[in-house]
XYZ file of N, CA and C in Angstrom:
282
model
N 15.306 -1.571 76.554
C 15.561 -1.876 75.158
C 14.453 -1.222 74.324
N 14.846 -0.629 73.232
C 13.859 0.058 72.405
C 12.980 -0.938 71.669
N 11.792 -0.485 71.311
C 10.871 -1.330 70.553
C 11.466 -1.735 69.212
N 12.200 -0.816 68.609
C 12.813 -1.088 67.305
C 13.850 -2.214 67.421
N 14.699 -2.140 68.456
C 15.703 -3.178 68.670
C 15.042 -4.506 68.990
N 14.050 -4.486 69.861
C 13.334 -5.702 70.232
C 12.702 -6.334 68.996
N 12.064 -5.543 68.168
C 11.414 -6.055 66.958
C 12.444 -6.661 66.002
N 13.584 -6.000 65.844
C 14.633 -6.521 64.971
C 15.155 -7.853 65.497
N 15.340 -7.955 66.795
C 15.818 -9.215 67.380
C 14.798 -10.328 67.239
N 13.550 -9.993 67.334
C 12.494 -10.996 67.126
C 12.533 -11.536 65.698
N 12.738 -10.660 64.741
C 12.851 -11.085 63.339
C 14.071 -11.984 63.165
N 15.200 -11.583 63.750
C 16.405 -12.408 63.657
C 16.173 -13.778 64.287
N 15.521 -13.827 65.433
C 15.225 -15.112 66.075
C 14.367 -16.002 65.172
N 13.376 -15.413 64.528
C 12.502 -16.166 63.630
C 13.293 -16.686 62.430
N 14.098 -15.827 61.835
C 14.906 -16.223 60.679
C 15.904 -17.303 61.082
N 16.541 -17.158 62.240
C 17.494 -18.173 62.714
C 16.817 -19.525 62.885
N 15.602 -19.526 63.381
C 14.850 -20.768 63.539
C 14.569 -21.418 62.181
N 14.165 -20.603 61.223
C 13.914 -21.113 59.873
C 15.206 -21.633 59.246
N 16.293 -20.905 59.475
C 17.582 -21.327 58.917
C 18.039 -22.648 59.525
N 17.777 -22.875 60.793
C 18.147 -24.140 61.435
C 17.398 -25.302 60.783
N 16.125 -25.100 60.520
C 15.339 -26.138 59.845
C 15.859 -26.382 58.432
N 16.139 -25.318 57.705
C 16.642 -25.445 56.342
C 18.045 -26.053 56.317
N 18.874 -25.715 57.297
C 20.210 -26.290 57.382
C 20.117 -27.801 57.574
N 19.245 -28.219 58.480
C 19.051 -29.652 58.712
C 18.585 -30.348 57.436
N 17.648 -29.731 56.742
C 17.155 -30.300 55.484
C 18.284 -30.383 54.454
N 19.101 -29.348 54.387
C 20.209 -29.326 53.429
C 21.221 -30.425 53.748
N 21.548 -30.600 55.017
C 22.533 -31.610 55.403
C 21.990 -33.021 55.185
N 20.716 -33.243 55.440
C 20.116 -34.559 55.164
C 20.154 -34.841 53.669
N 19.943 -33.818 52.861
C 20.006 -33.970 51.413
C 21.451 -34.220 50.978
N 22.413 -33.635 51.674
C 23.829 -33.897 51.381
C 24.150 -35.378 51.579
N 23.466 -36.034 52.506
C 23.634 -37.485 52.674
C 23.217 -38.213 51.405
N 22.093 -37.799 50.831
C 21.605 -38.408 49.586
C 22.604 -38.166 48.460
N 23.113 -36.955 48.369
C 24.117 -36.626 47.356
C 25.349 -37.507 47.552
N 25.783 -37.656 48.800
C 26.950 -38.485 49.074
C 26.708 -39.926 48.640
N 25.545 -40.463 48.956
C 25.245 -41.852 48.581
C 25.320 -42.031 47.062
N 24.830 -41.054 46.318
C 24.913 -41.106 44.855
C 26.376 -41.078 44.412
N 27.146 -40.152 44.972
C 28.558 -40.037 44.619
C 29.308 -41.328 44.943
N 28.991 -41.904 46.080
C 29.627 -43.157 46.502
C 29.286 -44.280 45.520
N 28.021 -44.372 45.158
C 27.565 -45.428 44.250
C 28.252 -45.342 42.884
N 28.472 -44.135 42.403
C 29.037 -43.954 41.071
C 30.517 -43.570 41.084
N 31.148 -43.652 42.256
C 32.577 -43.395 42.360
C 32.983 -41.955 42.082
N 32.100 -41.031 42.407
C 32.383 -39.614 42.170
C 33.041 -38.998 43.399
N 33.894 -38.008 43.189
C 34.538 -37.357 44.344
C 33.539 -36.488 45.108
N 33.812 -36.299 46.373
C 32.973 -35.420 47.197
C 33.057 -33.990 46.671
N 34.267 -33.532 46.398
C 34.468 -32.149 45.967
C 34.312 -32.037 44.456
N 33.389 -31.191 44.057
C 33.135 -30.921 42.631
C 33.207 -29.408 42.441
N 34.423 -28.886 42.138
C 34.587 -27.436 42.063
C 33.693 -26.766 41.025
N 33.446 -27.426 39.903
C 32.579 -26.819 38.873
C 31.158 -26.670 39.404
N 30.677 -27.668 40.096
C 29.327 -27.610 40.668
C 29.241 -26.505 41.720
N 30.255 -26.419 42.567
C 30.235 -25.395 43.606
C 30.252 -24.003 42.990
N 31.048 -23.804 41.966
C 31.101 -22.496 41.304
C 29.749 -22.162 40.678
N 29.086 -23.162 40.097
C 27.764 -22.943 39.502
C 26.740 -22.569 40.571
N 26.812 -23.220 41.727
C 25.896 -22.911 42.836
C 26.114 -21.481 43.316
N 27.376 -21.096 43.457
C 27.696 -19.733 43.905
C 27.163 -18.714 42.904
N 27.424 -18.949 41.634
C 26.988 -18.011 40.592
C 25.468 -17.886 40.564
N 24.782 -19.019 40.560
C 23.313 -19.024 40.487
C 22.687 -18.354 41.707
N 23.133 -18.761 42.878
C 22.496 -18.260 44.098
C 22.888 -16.829 44.434
N 24.117 -16.447 44.139
C 24.504 -15.071 44.441
C 23.763 -14.081 43.544
N 23.332 -14.533 42.375
C 22.549 -13.669 41.488
C 21.193 -13.308 42.100
N 20.755 -14.085 43.086
C 19.477 -13.808 43.753
C 19.575 -12.619 44.718
N 20.799 -12.241 45.061
C 21.024 -11.149 46.009
C 21.260 -9.873 45.209
N 20.359 -8.928 45.333
C 20.422 -7.699 44.532
C 21.405 -6.672 45.083
N 21.563 -6.621 46.383
C 22.459 -5.655 47.020
C 23.902 -6.127 46.855
N 24.731 -5.325 46.189
C 26.114 -5.713 45.896
C 26.930 -6.001 47.153
N 26.750 -5.195 48.172
C 27.514 -5.382 49.408
C 27.085 -6.666 50.105
N 25.788 -6.858 50.225
C 25.282 -8.073 50.870
C 25.653 -9.303 50.050
N 25.656 -9.183 48.716
C 26.010 -10.317 47.848
C 27.411 -10.829 48.173
N 28.352 -9.933 48.408
C 29.715 -10.358 48.737
C 29.727 -11.199 50.019
N 28.958 -10.796 51.009
C 28.868 -11.572 52.243
C 28.147 -12.892 52.007
N 27.143 -12.865 51.152
C 26.404 -14.088 50.838
C 27.322 -15.108 50.166
N 28.188 -14.637 49.284
C 29.127 -15.548 48.620
C 30.013 -16.225 49.667
N 30.501 -15.469 50.633
C 31.273 -16.070 51.726
C 30.430 -17.099 52.478
N 29.201 -16.737 52.757
C 28.290 -17.623 53.483
C 28.084 -18.933 52.733
N 27.775 -18.851 51.446
C 27.481 -20.066 50.682
C 28.740 -20.919 50.526
N 29.913 -20.281 50.388
C 31.164 -21.042 50.332
C 31.394 -21.795 51.643
N 31.160 -21.121 52.753
C 31.309 -21.774 54.056
C 30.312 -22.916 54.214
N 29.096 -22.689 53.778
C 28.067 -23.716 53.882
C 28.438 -24.948 53.062
N 28.936 -24.731 51.857
C 29.340 -25.867 51.033
C 30.554 -26.576 51.640
N 31.438 -25.823 52.290
C 32.568 -26.439 52.981
C 32.102 -27.334 54.119
N 31.097 -26.891 54.837
C 30.522 -27.698 55.917
C 29.876 -28.955 55.345
N 29.179 -28.801 54.238
C 28.547 -29.947 53.580
C 29.598 -30.962 53.130
N 30.699 -30.462 52.555
C 31.792 -31.356 52.142
C 32.376 -32.082 53.344
N 32.602 -31.359 54.425
C 33.159 -31.972 55.637
C 32.246 -33.093 56.130
N 30.958 -32.845 56.081
C 29.982 -33.861 56.492
C 30.050 -35.068 55.567
N 30.150 -34.820 54.267
C 30.241 -35.931 53.313
C 31.538 -36.719 53.498
N 32.645 -36.027 53.778
C 33.901 -36.727 54.044
C 33.776 -37.595 55.298
N 33.050 -37.086 56.274
C 32.818 -37.872 57.490
C 32.012 -39.132 57.160
N 30.997 -38.976 56.329
C 30.215 -40.133 55.906
C 31.085 -41.107 55.118
N 31.976 -40.570 54.306
C 32.872 -41.381 53.488
C 33.761 -42.265 54.367
N 34.146 -41.738 55.506
C 34.989 -42.501 56.427
C 34.171 -43.475 57.261
N 32.861 -43.474 57.070
C 32.000 -44.395 57.800
C 31.642 -43.938 59.191
N 31.883 -42.657 59.483
C 31.576 -42.134 60.814
C 30.156 -41.613 60.855
N 29.481 -41.890 61.921
C 28.126 -41.371 62.102
C 28.177 -40.109 62.911
N 27.201 -39.266 62.648
C 27.128 -37.988 63.356
C 26.516 -38.188 64.715
């Protein structure tokens, strides 16, 4: 394996590790969001909020091609967060 490939894989491994930690933090925070929504009778799905998150965060990506993939990524991530909140809504523990 070339040094260049090995170095790139090492970077990906490091980023994946950081992303796992951030994902866990995001999902734990989604629990807090769910508890607030539950307390005030708000729906889990808030399309206006999701659109605002996509717009704000995708603006952080300068590369147009990568931005399109990032938008898919953030949409999928929010879908996972919603699924988790729906699970909490049903009283199921992870």
